[in-house]
Short mmCIF file of C-alpha atoms in Angstrom, two decimals:
data_model
loop_
_atom_site.label_atom_id
_atom_site.label_comp_id
_atom_site.label_asym_id
_atom_site.label_seq_id
_atom_site.Cartn_x
_atom_site.Cartn_y
_atom_site.Cartn_z
CA MET A 16 -2.10 25.93 35.61
CA ALA A 17 1.19 25.18 33.84
CA ALA A 18 3.68 27.99 33.72
CA THR A 19 4.62 29.63 30.48
CA ARG A 20 8.24 29.01 29.51
CA SER A 21 10.48 32.00 29.24
CA GLU A 22 9.60 34.19 26.28
CA PRO A 23 12.08 33.72 23.43
CA ALA A 24 13.41 36.69 21.53
CA GLY A 25 11.17 38.11 18.84
CA PRO A 26 11.47 36.94 15.22
CA GLY A 27 13.64 39.90 14.38
CA TRP A 28 12.18 40.30 10.86
CA THR A 29 14.98 40.55 8.30
CA ARG A 30 12.34 42.03 6.08
CA ARG A 31 9.07 43.15 7.64
CA PRO A 32 6.32 40.82 6.35
CA ALA A 33 3.60 42.32 4.19
CA ASN A 34 0.91 40.55 6.23
CA LEU A 35 1.94 40.97 9.84
CA ALA A 36 -1.03 39.09 11.31
CA ALA A 37 -0.34 36.05 9.14
CA ALA A 38 3.37 36.08 10.04
CA VAL A 39 2.69 36.43 13.79
CA THR A 40 0.03 33.69 13.57
CA ALA A 41 2.54 31.28 11.89
CA GLU A 42 5.17 32.02 14.54
CA LEU A 43 2.72 31.50 17.42
CA VAL A 44 1.45 28.25 15.92
CA GLU A 45 5.03 26.94 15.78
CA ARG A 46 5.70 28.01 19.35
CA VAL A 47 2.56 26.25 20.60
CA VAL A 48 3.31 23.07 18.67
CA ARG A 49 6.93 22.85 19.75
CA GLY A 50 5.91 23.43 23.38
CA THR A 51 7.28 26.91 23.95
CA TYR A 52 3.70 27.56 25.17
CA PRO A 53 2.64 24.04 26.34
CA PRO A 54 -0.96 22.92 26.82
CA GLY A 55 -2.44 24.59 29.94
CA ALA A 56 -0.08 27.52 29.78
CA THR A 57 -1.21 31.06 29.06
CA LEU A 58 0.18 33.14 26.27
CA PRO A 59 2.09 36.26 27.29
CA PRO A 60 -0.13 39.29 27.68
CA GLU A 61 -0.80 41.53 24.72
CA PRO A 62 1.84 44.17 25.61
CA VAL A 63 4.56 41.54 25.79
CA LEU A 64 3.56 39.98 22.43
CA CYS A 65 3.32 43.47 20.86
CA GLU A 66 6.94 44.15 21.98
CA THR A 67 8.11 40.69 20.98
CA PHE A 68 6.81 40.98 17.40
CA SER A 69 7.03 44.79 17.15
CA VAL A 70 3.39 44.98 16.09
CA SER A 71 0.20 46.66 17.26
CA ARG A 72 -2.49 45.17 19.62
CA THR A 73 -4.76 44.87 16.60
CA VAL A 74 -2.28 42.51 14.87
CA ILE A 75 -1.91 40.45 18.06
CA ARG A 76 -5.65 40.23 18.58
CA GLU A 77 -6.19 39.08 14.97
CA ALA A 78 -3.43 36.44 15.32
CA VAL A 79 -4.89 35.14 18.65
CA LYS A 80 -8.38 34.97 17.04
CA VAL A 81 -6.98 32.79 14.28
CA LEU A 82 -5.25 30.54 16.81
CA GLN A 83 -8.57 30.15 18.59
CA GLU A 84 -10.23 29.15 15.32
CA LYS A 85 -7.54 26.49 14.81
CA GLY A 86 -8.36 25.07 18.25
CA LEU A 87 -4.91 25.89 19.70
CA VAL A 88 -6.05 28.35 22.38
CA ARG A 89 -9.04 29.29 24.44
CA VAL A 90 -9.69 32.93 25.31
CA ARG A 91 -11.50 33.75 28.56
CA GLN A 92 -12.24 37.16 29.91
CA GLY A 93 -10.02 37.76 32.92
CA ALA A 94 -8.20 34.49 32.57
CA GLY A 95 -6.08 35.30 29.52
CA THR A 96 -5.40 33.08 26.53
CA THR A 97 -4.78 29.46 27.43
CA VAL A 98 -3.20 26.83 25.22
CA THR A 99 -5.64 23.90 24.75
CA PRO A 100 -4.83 20.17 24.95
CA ARG A 101 -3.47 18.68 21.69
CA THR A 102 -6.64 16.62 21.30
CA GLN A 103 -8.51 19.93 20.51
CA TRP A 104 -6.13 21.09 17.76
CA ASN A 105 -7.39 21.10 14.19
CA MET A 106 -4.87 18.70 12.60
CA LEU A 107 -6.26 19.25 9.13
CA ASP A 108 -5.24 22.91 9.33
CA GLU A 109 -2.26 23.75 7.10
CA LEU A 110 -0.18 25.56 9.70
CA VAL A 111 -0.95 23.15 12.52
CA LEU A 112 -0.16 20.01 10.54
CA GLY A 113 2.94 21.55 8.93
CA ALA A 114 4.36 22.65 12.30
CA THR A 115 3.56 19.24 13.84
CA ILE A 116 5.31 17.37 11.03
CA ALA A 117 8.37 19.65 11.36
CA GLN A 118 8.62 18.92 15.08
CA ASP A 119 7.98 15.15 14.84
CA GLU A 120 11.29 13.32 14.72
CA THR A 121 9.61 9.94 15.21
CA LEU A 122 7.43 10.25 12.05
CA ALA A 123 4.45 9.23 14.17
CA ILE A 124 2.25 11.99 12.69
CA LEU A 125 3.08 10.80 9.21
CA ASP A 126 2.17 7.29 10.21
CA ASP A 127 -1.20 8.69 11.18
CA VAL A 128 -1.51 10.47 7.84
CA VAL A 129 -0.77 7.24 6.02
CA VAL A 130 -3.21 5.21 8.17
CA THR A 131 -5.89 7.77 7.43
CA ARG A 132 -5.16 7.74 3.74
CA ARG A 133 -5.11 3.95 3.68
CA LEU A 134 -8.46 3.68 5.42
CA LEU A 135 -10.18 6.13 3.08
CA GLU A 136 -8.53 4.99 -0.13
CA SER A 137 -9.22 1.29 0.58
CA ASP A 138 -12.90 2.13 0.95
CA MET A 139 -12.89 4.25 -2.20
CA ALA A 140 -11.16 1.43 -4.20
CA GLN A 141 -13.85 -0.91 -2.96
CA VAL A 142 -16.57 1.44 -4.22
CA ALA A 143 -14.72 2.18 -7.50
CA ALA A 144 -14.74 -1.59 -8.24
CA ARG A 145 -18.53 -1.31 -8.38
CA THR A 146 -18.98 2.10 -9.93
CA ALA A 147 -16.03 2.93 -12.23
CA ASP A 148 -17.04 3.43 -15.82
CA GLN A 149 -15.09 2.26 -18.82
CA GLU A 150 -13.36 5.59 -19.25
CA ALA A 151 -11.99 5.39 -15.70
CA LEU A 152 -10.83 1.82 -16.22
CA ASP A 153 -9.10 2.75 -19.44
CA ARG A 154 -7.34 5.68 -17.69
CA LEU A 155 -6.18 3.46 -14.86
CA ALA A 156 -4.77 0.86 -17.25
CA ALA A 157 -3.03 3.55 -19.34
CA LEU A 158 -1.48 5.11 -16.24
CA VAL A 159 -0.13 1.80 -15.00
CA ASP A 160 1.40 1.08 -18.40
CA ARG A 161 2.91 4.57 -18.51
CA MET A 162 4.36 4.22 -15.02
CA ASP A 163 6.17 1.11 -16.17
CA GLU A 164 7.93 3.34 -18.67
CA LEU A 165 8.74 6.00 -16.15
CA VAL A 166 10.55 3.94 -13.45
CA ASP A 167 13.78 5.74 -14.29
CA ASP A 168 12.15 9.17 -13.98
CA THR A 169 11.06 9.29 -10.36
CA ARG A 170 9.55 12.79 -10.52
CA SER A 171 7.31 11.97 -13.49
CA TYR A 172 6.53 8.59 -11.99
CA GLU A 173 5.33 10.21 -8.73
CA GLU A 174 3.10 12.64 -10.74
CA HIS A 175 1.47 9.74 -12.52
CA ASP A 176 1.21 7.84 -9.23
CA ARG A 177 -0.86 10.66 -7.74
CA LEU A 178 -3.07 10.74 -10.90
CA PHE A 179 -3.66 7.03 -10.59
CA HIS A 180 -4.96 7.35 -7.07
CA ASP A 181 -6.99 10.43 -7.97
CA VAL A 182 -8.79 8.57 -10.78
CA ILE A 183 -9.88 5.93 -8.27
CA MET A 184 -11.00 8.54 -5.74
CA GLN A 185 -13.04 10.31 -8.40
CA ALA A 186 -14.54 7.03 -9.63
CA SER A 187 -15.72 6.27 -6.09
CA GLY A 188 -17.76 9.54 -6.03
CA ASN A 189 -16.77 10.24 -2.41
CA ARG A 190 -15.93 13.96 -2.64
CA ILE A 191 -15.49 14.38 1.10
CA ALA A 192 -12.93 11.54 1.45
CA ARG A 193 -11.12 12.74 -1.64
CA GLY A 194 -11.03 16.31 -0.25
CA VAL A 195 -9.55 15.07 3.06
CA ILE A 196 -6.83 13.11 1.25
CA LYS A 197 -6.00 15.94 -1.14
CA SER A 198 -5.75 18.33 1.81
CA LEU A 199 -3.46 16.00 3.74
CA GLU A 200 -1.35 15.25 0.67
CA SER A 201 -0.85 18.96 -0.03
CA GLN A 202 0.62 19.37 3.51
CA VAL A 203 2.97 16.36 3.48
CA ILE A 204 3.99 16.08 -0.17
CA ASN A 205 7.22 18.06 0.31
CA ALA A 206 8.10 16.69 3.71
CA ALA A 207 11.35 14.87 3.55
CA GLY A 208 10.19 12.23 6.03
CA TYR A 209 7.15 11.48 3.88
CA GLN A 210 9.01 11.34 0.54
CA GLY A 211 11.73 9.02 1.81
CA ARG A 212 13.99 7.43 -0.74
CA SER A 213 12.90 6.72 -4.30
CA ASP A 214 14.68 4.82 -7.07
CA ARG A 215 14.01 2.57 -10.03
CA ASP A 216 13.54 -0.63 -7.98
CA LEU A 217 11.08 1.09 -5.62
CA CYS A 218 9.08 2.51 -8.51
CA THR A 219 8.94 -0.89 -10.17
CA ALA A 220 7.75 -2.54 -6.98
CA SER A 221 5.18 0.23 -6.36
CA ASN A 222 3.73 -0.16 -9.83
CA LYS A 223 3.14 -3.83 -9.29
CA GLY A 224 0.85 -2.71 -6.50
CA HIS A 225 -0.92 -0.28 -8.85
CA ARG A 226 -1.44 -3.04 -11.40
CA ARG A 227 -2.94 -5.31 -8.83
CA ILE A 228 -5.36 -2.56 -7.78
CA CYS A 229 -6.25 -1.85 -11.42
CA GLU A 230 -6.85 -5.55 -12.10
CA ARG A 231 -9.15 -5.95 -9.10
CA ILE A 232 -11.16 -2.83 -10.01
CA ALA A 233 -11.47 -3.94 -13.62
CA ALA A 234 -12.57 -7.38 -12.43
CA ARG A 235 -15.38 -5.73 -10.39
CA ASP A 236 -13.90 -7.29 -7.19
CA PRO A 237 -14.61 -4.75 -4.40
CA ASP A 238 -13.00 -6.76 -1.60
CA GLY A 239 -9.98 -7.56 -3.72
CA ALA A 240 -9.61 -3.96 -4.75
CA ALA A 241 -9.76 -2.77 -1.10
CA GLU A 242 -7.21 -5.36 -0.01
CA ALA A 243 -4.86 -4.48 -2.86
CA MET A 244 -5.07 -0.76 -1.99
CA PHE A 245 -4.51 -1.46 1.75
CA THR A 246 -1.42 -3.59 0.93
CA HIS A 247 -0.03 -1.18 -1.61
CA ILE A 248 -0.20 1.91 0.67
CA THR A 249 1.15 0.02 3.64
CA GLU A 250 4.10 -1.50 1.83
CA ALA A 251 5.00 1.67 -0.02
CA TRP A 252 5.09 3.66 3.16
CA LEU A 253 7.11 1.14 5.11
CA VAL A 254 9.71 1.13 2.36
CA ARG A 255 9.85 4.95 2.23
CA ARG A 256 9.96 5.05 6.02
CA GLY A 257 12.84 2.60 6.09
CA GLU A 258 11.02 0.02 8.19
CA ALA A 259 10.10 -2.60 5.66
CA GLY A 260 11.10 -5.22 8.20
CA ASP A 261 8.46 -4.06 10.70
CA PRO A 262 5.05 -4.36 9.00
CA GLY A 263 3.33 -4.59 12.40
CA ARG A 264 3.92 -0.95 13.05
CA LEU A 265 0.97 0.12 10.95
CA GLU A 266 -1.43 -2.65 11.99
CA ARG A 267 -4.50 -0.75 13.12
#
């Protein structure tokens, strides 16, 4: 079994958190993700964690229980609490995904987020081309026209961009896929690596992709809509990522 790395100093709360269990859980998640407690290692025993965080055994037990629910650890009687392999972690969990993004200097996890979004949204665009009613088509067309007017206001443009994609997701009727994307988006929306750079030229180029998607959905062209969405998400991410010259990176 892998050895646990030396225990770092406690958080040293500047202001004692109102919810101690939540605060300890968040700190333990970060330590597991960044490898302070690597897969196969055991967490320090309860007394050590209690001293580290200046909390009771009840707080530590509650925090460990939550870690177990997130798939980060396995608790066995007599064997302690062991960190699980990364393949068992719940990557849709807010704390786990947020900590992973924060530790990922290569942006590989954001690549995975984009690939997942591209796969689901391409399928939903394909379905929307068959099922979207006239109200949805009119909303898409209005949003595209409005985004042409907002290319100098990147914040408003991005808000309308998200609305455009959400109209398509709703038109597809796939509530599960929409829920997954909305969950992922809520976790990465403020990540600097995901936002990348944004300016008038990028907004203008992005909206050309939106217009192509809108046209294919309005034309009731499922395959064309799926292809347009696939291309739009790929190209937009490569530009934000700063690797527009390497389109093969996201070929999956």
